[in-house]
Amino acid sequence: MILNTGARTDTVQYFSDWLFRRFKEGYVCARNPLFPNKVIRYELSPEKIDAVLFCSKNYAPALSRLHEITDKYRTYFHYTVTAYGKDVEPGVPSVDESIKTLAELSRTVGRQRVAWRYDPVLLTQKYTVERHLETFAYMAEKLAPHIDRCIFSFVEMYKKLETNMPELIPLTERDRETLAKGLGAVAQKYGIYLQTCGTDCDYSRYGIHVSGCATLEILGGANGCEFKDIKHKGMRAGCHCIESRDIGAYDTCLNGCKYCYANKSPQKARENYRLHDPASPLLLGHLEKDDVLICGDQRSFLRSSARQASIFDGGAL
């Protein structure tokens, strides 16, 4: 099973004490977003978890303790660093702070396990095509020595954005082409493997690869292990990733990003945050008497030889 810690919220930045406690106690619970009274329990022993996926906009709160997980589990880290300031991402550190933290993360876990996410790419009167290309080039020069690859995607124009970000300017096909061409040229200049995420559009003519951002090929290459040859179903339309199990909760991230798909509103996230108990097996709230507890499906994607090899003797790393 692939364990995902950061698709629904920025667990690393705001709930890292809870996360490390869950690994120490050896299990975690997650509510089904569609049927809240159904709670899924996952065992967190290294034998049950093929790899742990992280995604955050600030790893600083967890850096000193990451070894508690990386010493025992296969891992991969997505680090989102964009061109936006506090007007769009209120709870996110500055570009230079993020670059510094990403470099430290890379030294801690190894550059082969770190992907820089430059997404979503969106346009406003302030964040123009030209500004994106200038900022991306500034970041790329500094981040190239510390990353396995860079992943980008264009913003999805879902209905929530009409309310949360009315200043958004819809991307035209010409905008996408100009951005893809420019990002691709910068990536080639600095030797960065650049790929798309969440789309079937082909920008290979600009040196951009089409792939999922969390595939078994990526995880295997980063951790020196072999996975089965399994078709990747994806997590949504245009997604080419391997399926994973998320242990977070929607409407809990305090970053306040205006384009966020995981929060109804920043106010709702702040209200829910008060319900967080680091000692609970659930990220939000506690188990209730009417909850139906279900054991999660934890089938392995690893080849038999990789499962038999111990992560402690170097067989899986």
Tab-separated table of C-alpha atoms in Angstrom:
chain	number	residue	atom	x	y	z
A	1	MET	CA	0.000	0.000	0.000
A	2	ILE	CA	1.148	3.527	-0.778
A	3	LEU	CA	0.418	5.843	2.154
A	4	ASN	CA	-0.311	9.460	1.222
A	5	THR	CA	0.092	12.012	4.003
A	6	GLY	CA	-0.536	15.283	2.175
A	7	ALA	CA	-3.222	15.275	-0.516
A	8	ARG	CA	-6.043	16.563	1.704
A	9	THR	CA	-4.086	18.917	3.959
A	10	ASP	CA	-0.554	20.108	4.721
A	11	THR	CA	0.047	17.472	7.383
A	12	VAL	CA	3.779	18.156	7.653
A	13	GLN	CA	3.403	21.859	8.363
A	14	TYR	CA	0.434	21.800	10.744
A	15	PHE	CA	0.064	18.267	12.101
A	16	SER	CA	3.588	16.848	12.230
A	17	ASP	CA	3.436	15.918	15.939
A	18	TRP	CA	0.312	13.880	15.216
A	19	LEU	CA	1.940	12.255	12.193
A	20	PHE	CA	5.056	11.133	14.043
A	21	ARG	CA	2.918	9.851	16.909
A	22	ARG	CA	0.845	7.750	14.499
A	23	PHE	CA	3.971	6.084	13.117
A	24	LYS	CA	5.277	5.498	16.636
A	25	GLU	CA	1.999	3.883	17.743
A	26	GLY	CA	1.815	1.872	14.527
A	27	TYR	CA	-1.634	2.690	13.175
A	28	VAL	CA	-3.788	5.540	11.902
A	29	CYS	CA	-7.482	6.122	11.209
A	30	ALA	CA	-9.093	8.181	8.465
A	31	ARG	CA	-12.732	9.109	7.898
A	32	ASN	CA	-14.305	8.427	4.531
A	33	PRO	CA	-14.992	11.944	3.132
A	34	LEU	CA	-18.247	10.787	1.522
A	35	PHE	CA	-19.486	8.651	4.445
A	36	PRO	CA	-18.108	10.304	7.615
A	37	ASN	CA	-19.318	7.575	9.985
A	38	LYS	CA	-17.091	5.063	8.170
A	39	VAL	CA	-13.572	5.089	9.564
A	40	ILE	CA	-10.731	3.174	7.934
A	41	ARG	CA	-7.835	1.874	10.013
A	42	TYR	CA	-4.406	1.352	8.463
A	43	GLU	CA	-1.531	-0.503	10.077
A	44	LEU	CA	1.707	1.444	9.774
A	45	SER	CA	4.308	-1.273	10.162
A	46	PRO	CA	7.070	-1.216	7.478
A	47	GLU	CA	5.798	-4.617	6.311
A	48	LYS	CA	2.384	-3.120	5.510
A	49	ILE	CA	3.515	0.126	3.852
A	50	ASP	CA	5.270	0.007	0.466
A	51	ALA	CA	6.123	3.716	0.545
A	52	VAL	CA	5.112	6.942	2.281
A	53	LEU	CA	4.274	9.943	0.091
A	54	PHE	CA	4.661	13.461	1.456
A	55	CYS	CA	3.443	16.737	-0.012
A	56	SER	CA	3.947	20.056	1.755
A	57	LYS	CA	4.700	23.740	1.292
A	58	ASN	CA	6.900	23.873	4.376
A	59	TYR	CA	8.957	20.972	5.714
A	60	ALA	CA	10.718	23.066	8.348
A	61	PRO	CA	8.548	21.852	11.286
A	62	ALA	CA	9.409	18.200	10.567
A	63	LEU	CA	13.013	18.228	9.342
A	64	SER	CA	14.633	17.288	12.644
A	65	ARG	CA	12.401	14.210	13.023
A	66	LEU	CA	12.040	12.905	9.483
A	67	HIS	CA	14.635	10.226	10.187
A	68	GLU	CA	12.041	8.536	12.414
A	69	ILE	CA	10.198	7.655	9.207
A	70	THR	CA	12.953	7.571	6.576
A	71	ASP	CA	15.034	5.130	8.644
A	72	LYS	CA	12.241	2.550	8.403
A	73	TYR	CA	10.145	3.300	5.320
A	74	ARG	CA	10.551	3.964	1.623
A	75	THR	CA	9.634	7.601	1.052
A	76	TYR	CA	9.148	10.318	-1.545
A	77	PHE	CA	8.705	14.037	-0.939
A	78	HIS	CA	6.824	16.616	-3.000
A	79	TYR	CA	7.720	20.194	-2.098
A	80	THR	CA	5.502	22.937	-3.561
A	81	VAL	CA	7.287	26.221	-4.220
A	82	THR	CA	5.466	28.680	-6.480
A	83	ALA	CA	5.724	32.278	-7.657
A	84	TYR	CA	2.922	33.489	-5.388
A	85	GLY	CA	3.160	35.739	-2.362
A	86	LYS	CA	1.034	36.211	0.756
A	87	ASP	CA	-1.791	37.637	-1.344
A	88	VAL	CA	-2.398	34.152	-2.775
A	89	GLU	CA	-0.687	31.828	-0.253
A	90	PRO	CA	-1.003	33.566	3.166
A	91	GLY	CA	0.437	30.737	5.269
A	92	VAL	CA	3.346	29.793	3.021
A	93	PRO	CA	6.962	30.920	3.604
A	94	SER	CA	8.688	33.218	1.106
A	95	VAL	CA	10.346	31.854	-2.014
A	96	ASP	CA	13.845	32.208	-0.566
A	97	GLU	CA	12.858	30.603	2.745
A	98	SER	CA	11.287	27.707	0.850
A	99	ILE	CA	14.368	27.246	-1.332
A	100	LYS	CA	16.558	27.080	1.773
A	101	THR	CA	14.280	24.507	3.441
A	102	LEU	CA	14.051	22.399	0.287
A	103	ALA	CA	17.837	22.257	0.071
A	104	GLU	CA	17.987	21.095	3.683
A	105	LEU	CA	15.309	18.477	3.022
A	106	SER	CA	17.327	17.210	0.067
A	107	ARG	CA	20.448	16.873	2.197
A	108	THR	CA	18.419	15.016	4.819
A	109	VAL	CA	16.575	12.475	2.639
A	110	GLY	CA	18.576	12.493	-0.611
A	111	ARG	CA	17.829	14.474	-3.764
A	112	GLN	CA	16.515	11.338	-5.513
A	113	ARG	CA	13.512	11.451	-3.164
A	114	VAL	CA	12.601	15.134	-3.619
A	115	ALA	CA	10.342	16.575	-6.329
A	116	TRP	CA	9.768	20.303	-6.702
A	117	ARG	CA	6.150	21.116	-7.536
A	118	TYR	CA	5.556	24.373	-9.384
A	119	ASP	CA	1.792	24.261	-9.401
A	120	PRO	CA	-0.858	25.253	-9.986
A	121	VAL	CA	0.185	27.715	-12.679
A	122	LEU	CA	-2.460	30.456	-12.804
A	123	LEU	CA	-2.719	33.977	-14.131
A	124	THR	CA	-3.816	37.274	-12.587
A	125	GLN	CA	-2.967	40.899	-13.333
A	126	LYS	CA	0.004	40.457	-10.946
A	127	TYR	CA	1.081	36.930	-11.837
A	128	THR	CA	1.548	37.171	-15.568
A	129	VAL	CA	3.129	34.735	-18.013
A	130	GLU	CA	6.316	36.803	-17.929
A	131	ARG	CA	6.461	36.814	-14.131
A	132	HIS	CA	6.023	33.039	-14.006
A	133	LEU	CA	8.886	32.480	-16.415
A	134	GLU	CA	11.172	34.902	-14.570
A	135	THR	CA	10.408	33.422	-11.142
A	136	PHE	CA	10.665	29.847	-12.390
A	137	ALA	CA	14.121	30.579	-13.824
A	138	TYR	CA	15.225	32.147	-10.512
A	139	MET	CA	14.064	29.078	-8.581
A	140	ALA	CA	15.347	26.530	-11.088
A	141	GLU	CA	18.932	27.807	-10.904
A	142	LYS	CA	18.947	27.375	-7.115
A	143	LEU	CA	16.917	24.159	-6.849
A	144	ALA	CA	18.407	22.105	-9.686
A	145	PRO	CA	21.168	20.525	-7.510
A	146	HIS	CA	18.651	19.412	-4.888
A	147	ILE	CA	15.778	17.738	-6.761
A	148	ASP	CA	14.891	14.562	-8.614
A	149	ARG	CA	12.491	16.384	-10.952
A	150	CYS	CA	10.082	19.313	-11.279
A	151	ILE	CA	6.339	18.842	-11.694
A	152	PHE	CA	3.951	21.506	-12.936
A	153	SER	CA	0.268	21.741	-13.790
A	154	PHE	CA	-2.136	24.412	-14.956
A	155	VAL	CA	-4.898	25.484	-12.586
A	156	GLU	CA	-8.217	23.679	-12.870
A	157	MET	CA	-11.114	26.101	-13.266
A	158	TYR	CA	-13.472	24.499	-10.791
A	159	LYS	CA	-16.525	26.398	-9.543
A	160	LYS	CA	-15.120	27.209	-6.088
A	161	LEU	CA	-12.531	29.503	-7.675
A	162	GLU	CA	-15.231	31.865	-8.932
A	163	THR	CA	-15.852	32.827	-5.307
A	164	ASN	CA	-12.433	32.355	-3.739
A	165	MET	CA	-10.349	33.916	-6.502
A	166	PRO	CA	-12.384	36.249	-8.713
A	167	GLU	CA	-9.186	37.967	-9.946
A	168	LEU	CA	-8.183	34.797	-11.800
A	169	ILE	CA	-7.658	35.241	-15.547
A	170	PRO	CA	-8.559	32.105	-17.540
A	171	LEU	CA	-5.601	30.557	-19.348
A	172	THR	CA	-5.864	30.570	-23.118
A	173	GLU	CA	-4.313	27.893	-25.293
A	174	ARG	CA	-1.714	30.434	-26.334
A	175	ASP	CA	-0.870	31.110	-22.664
A	176	ARG	CA	-0.389	27.391	-22.042
A	177	GLU	CA	1.845	26.999	-25.065
A	178	THR	CA	3.968	30.031	-24.136
A	179	LEU	CA	4.325	28.852	-20.555
A	180	ALA	CA	5.119	25.260	-21.507
A	181	LYS	CA	7.732	26.376	-24.025
A	182	GLY	CA	9.335	28.771	-21.537
A	183	LEU	CA	9.313	26.359	-18.595
A	184	GLY	CA	10.727	23.631	-20.803
A	185	ALA	CA	13.586	25.852	-21.991
A	186	VAL	CA	14.503	26.825	-18.422
A	187	ALA	CA	14.407	23.195	-17.281
A	188	GLN	CA	16.705	22.134	-20.098
A	189	LYS	CA	19.132	24.941	-19.280
A	190	TYR	CA	19.540	23.721	-15.707
A	191	GLY	CA	19.312	19.996	-16.406
A	192	ILE	CA	15.954	19.543	-14.659
A	193	TYR	CA	13.621	16.679	-15.573
A	194	LEU	CA	10.320	18.507	-16.099
A	195	GLN	CA	6.960	16.771	-16.241
A	196	THR	CA	3.265	17.568	-16.198
A	197	CYS	CA	0.716	16.470	-13.617
A	198	GLY	CA	-3.016	15.845	-13.891
A	199	THR	CA	-3.307	16.308	-17.641
A	200	ASP	CA	-3.258	14.351	-20.887
A	201	CYS	CA	-1.860	17.313	-22.854
A	202	ASP	CA	1.395	16.545	-24.650
A	203	TYR	CA	4.160	19.145	-24.394
A	204	SER	CA	6.970	16.761	-25.290
A	205	ARG	CA	8.006	19.114	-28.125
A	206	TYR	CA	9.310	21.389	-25.357
A	207	GLY	CA	11.201	18.619	-23.570
A	208	ILE	CA	8.392	18.095	-21.053
A	209	HIS	CA	7.497	14.564	-20.018
A	210	VAL	CA	3.954	13.246	-19.585
A	211	SER	CA	3.669	11.178	-16.436
A	212	GLY	CA	2.041	10.808	-13.072
A	213	CYS	CA	3.743	12.597	-10.200
A	214	ALA	CA	3.598	9.488	-7.979
A	215	THR	CA	4.173	6.394	-10.082
A	216	LEU	CA	5.685	3.075	-9.064
A	217	GLU	CA	8.546	3.813	-11.451
A	218	ILE	CA	9.353	7.042	-9.595
A	219	LEU	CA	9.024	5.443	-6.158
A	220	GLY	CA	11.086	2.426	-7.150
A	221	GLY	CA	13.855	4.510	-8.679
A	222	ALA	CA	14.019	6.785	-5.634
A	223	ASN	CA	14.219	3.894	-3.188
A	224	GLY	CA	16.128	1.273	-5.134
A	225	CYS	CA	13.348	-1.308	-5.141
A	226	GLU	CA	11.173	-3.078	-7.695
A	227	PHE	CA	7.400	-2.849	-7.958
A	228	LYS	CA	5.007	-5.009	-9.928
A	229	ASP	CA	4.065	-3.977	-13.441
A	230	ILE	CA	0.626	-2.584	-12.582
A	231	LYS	CA	-1.563	-0.225	-14.581
A	232	HIS	CA	-1.889	3.108	-12.806
A	233	LYS	CA	-5.583	3.937	-12.429
A	234	GLY	CA	-4.955	7.483	-11.245
A	235	MET	CA	-6.782	9.409	-8.544
A	236	ARG	CA	-8.838	11.680	-10.859
A	237	ALA	CA	-9.287	12.619	-14.515
A	238	GLY	CA	-5.936	13.094	-16.261
A	239	CYS	CA	-4.039	11.555	-13.346
A	240	HIS	CA	-1.457	8.863	-14.104
A	241	CYS	CA	-0.411	8.112	-10.510
A	242	ILE	CA	-0.569	4.852	-8.618
A	243	GLU	CA	-3.478	4.661	-6.205
A	244	SER	CA	-2.669	5.644	-2.640
A	245	ARG	CA	-4.464	5.906	0.695
A	246	ASP	CA	-4.716	9.362	2.221
A	247	ILE	CA	-4.815	9.774	6.004
A	248	GLY	CA	-5.585	13.491	6.117
A	249	ALA	CA	-8.858	15.387	6.275
A	250	TYR	CA	-10.342	18.081	4.065
A	251	ASP	CA	-11.038	21.582	5.433
A	252	THR	CA	-8.090	21.524	7.842
A	253	CYS	CA	-5.190	23.250	6.049
A	254	LEU	CA	-4.233	26.653	7.448
A	255	ASN	CA	-2.122	27.761	4.477
A	256	GLY	CA	-5.153	29.664	3.174
A	257	CYS	CA	-4.191	29.334	-0.488
A	258	LYS	CA	-6.877	31.034	-2.564
A	259	TYR	CA	-6.818	28.324	-5.250
A	260	CYS	CA	-7.127	25.444	-2.752
A	261	TYR	CA	-9.380	22.523	-3.728
A	262	ALA	CA	-9.234	20.882	-0.274
A	263	ASN	CA	-10.805	23.697	1.787
A	264	LYS	CA	-14.274	25.164	1.432
A	265	SER	CA	-12.918	28.343	3.027
A	266	PRO	CA	-10.064	29.468	5.321
A	267	GLN	CA	-12.626	30.081	8.076
A	268	LYS	CA	-13.865	26.481	7.895
A	269	ALA	CA	-10.281	25.236	8.150
A	270	ARG	CA	-9.625	27.367	11.235
A	271	GLU	CA	-12.812	26.071	12.884
A	272	ASN	CA	-11.856	22.465	12.202
A	273	TYR	CA	-8.292	22.959	13.376
A	274	ARG	CA	-9.623	23.516	16.896
A	275	LEU	CA	-10.932	19.932	16.816
A	276	HIS	CA	-7.466	18.478	16.261
A	277	ASP	CA	-6.023	16.351	19.061
A	278	PRO	CA	-2.439	15.134	18.511
A	279	ALA	CA	-3.221	12.061	20.625
A	280	SER	CA	-6.203	10.957	18.505
A	281	PRO	CA	-5.785	8.270	15.823
A	282	LEU	CA	-7.826	10.587	13.577
A	283	LEU	CA	-6.356	13.837	12.287
A	284	LEU	CA	-9.642	15.553	13.112
A	285	GLY	CA	-11.721	14.748	16.198
A	286	HIS	CA	-12.060	11.361	17.855
A	287	LEU	CA	-13.667	8.021	17.236
A	288	GLU	CA	-17.386	8.103	18.100
A	289	LYS	CA	-19.645	5.298	19.314
A	290	ASP	CA	-21.633	5.261	16.058
A	291	ASP	CA	-18.557	5.022	13.860
A	292	VAL	CA	-18.091	1.908	11.754
A	293	LEU	CA	-14.423	0.878	11.893
A	294	ILE	CA	-13.089	-0.866	8.775
A	295	CYS	CA	-9.676	-2.416	8.164
A	296	GLY	CA	-8.148	-0.780	5.094
A	297	ASP	CA	-7.046	-2.655	2.005
A	298	GLN	CA	-3.261	-2.789	2.318
A	299	ARG	CA	-2.223	-5.024	-0.564
A	300	SER	CA	1.352	-4.602	-1.637
A	301	PHE	CA	2.596	-3.381	-5.023
A	302	LEU	CA	6.119	-4.652	-4.381
A	303	ARG	CA	7.575	-7.635	-6.168
A	304	SER	CA	7.931	-10.669	-3.900
A	305	SER	CA	11.726	-10.353	-3.747
A	306	ALA	CA	11.457	-6.714	-2.647
A	307	ARG	CA	8.955	-7.578	0.074
A	308	GLN	CA	11.263	-10.244	1.445
A	309	ALA	CA	14.250	-7.908	1.517
A	310	SER	CA	14.659	-5.987	4.748
A	311	ILE	CA	14.773	-2.220	4.580
A	312	PHE	CA	17.348	-2.362	7.380
A	313	ASP	CA	19.890	-4.527	5.545
A	314	GLY	CA	19.857	-2.360	2.437
A	315	GLY	CA	17.802	-4.777	0.410
A	316	ALA	CA	15.041	-2.287	-0.365
A	317	LEU	CA	17.044	0.924	-0.492
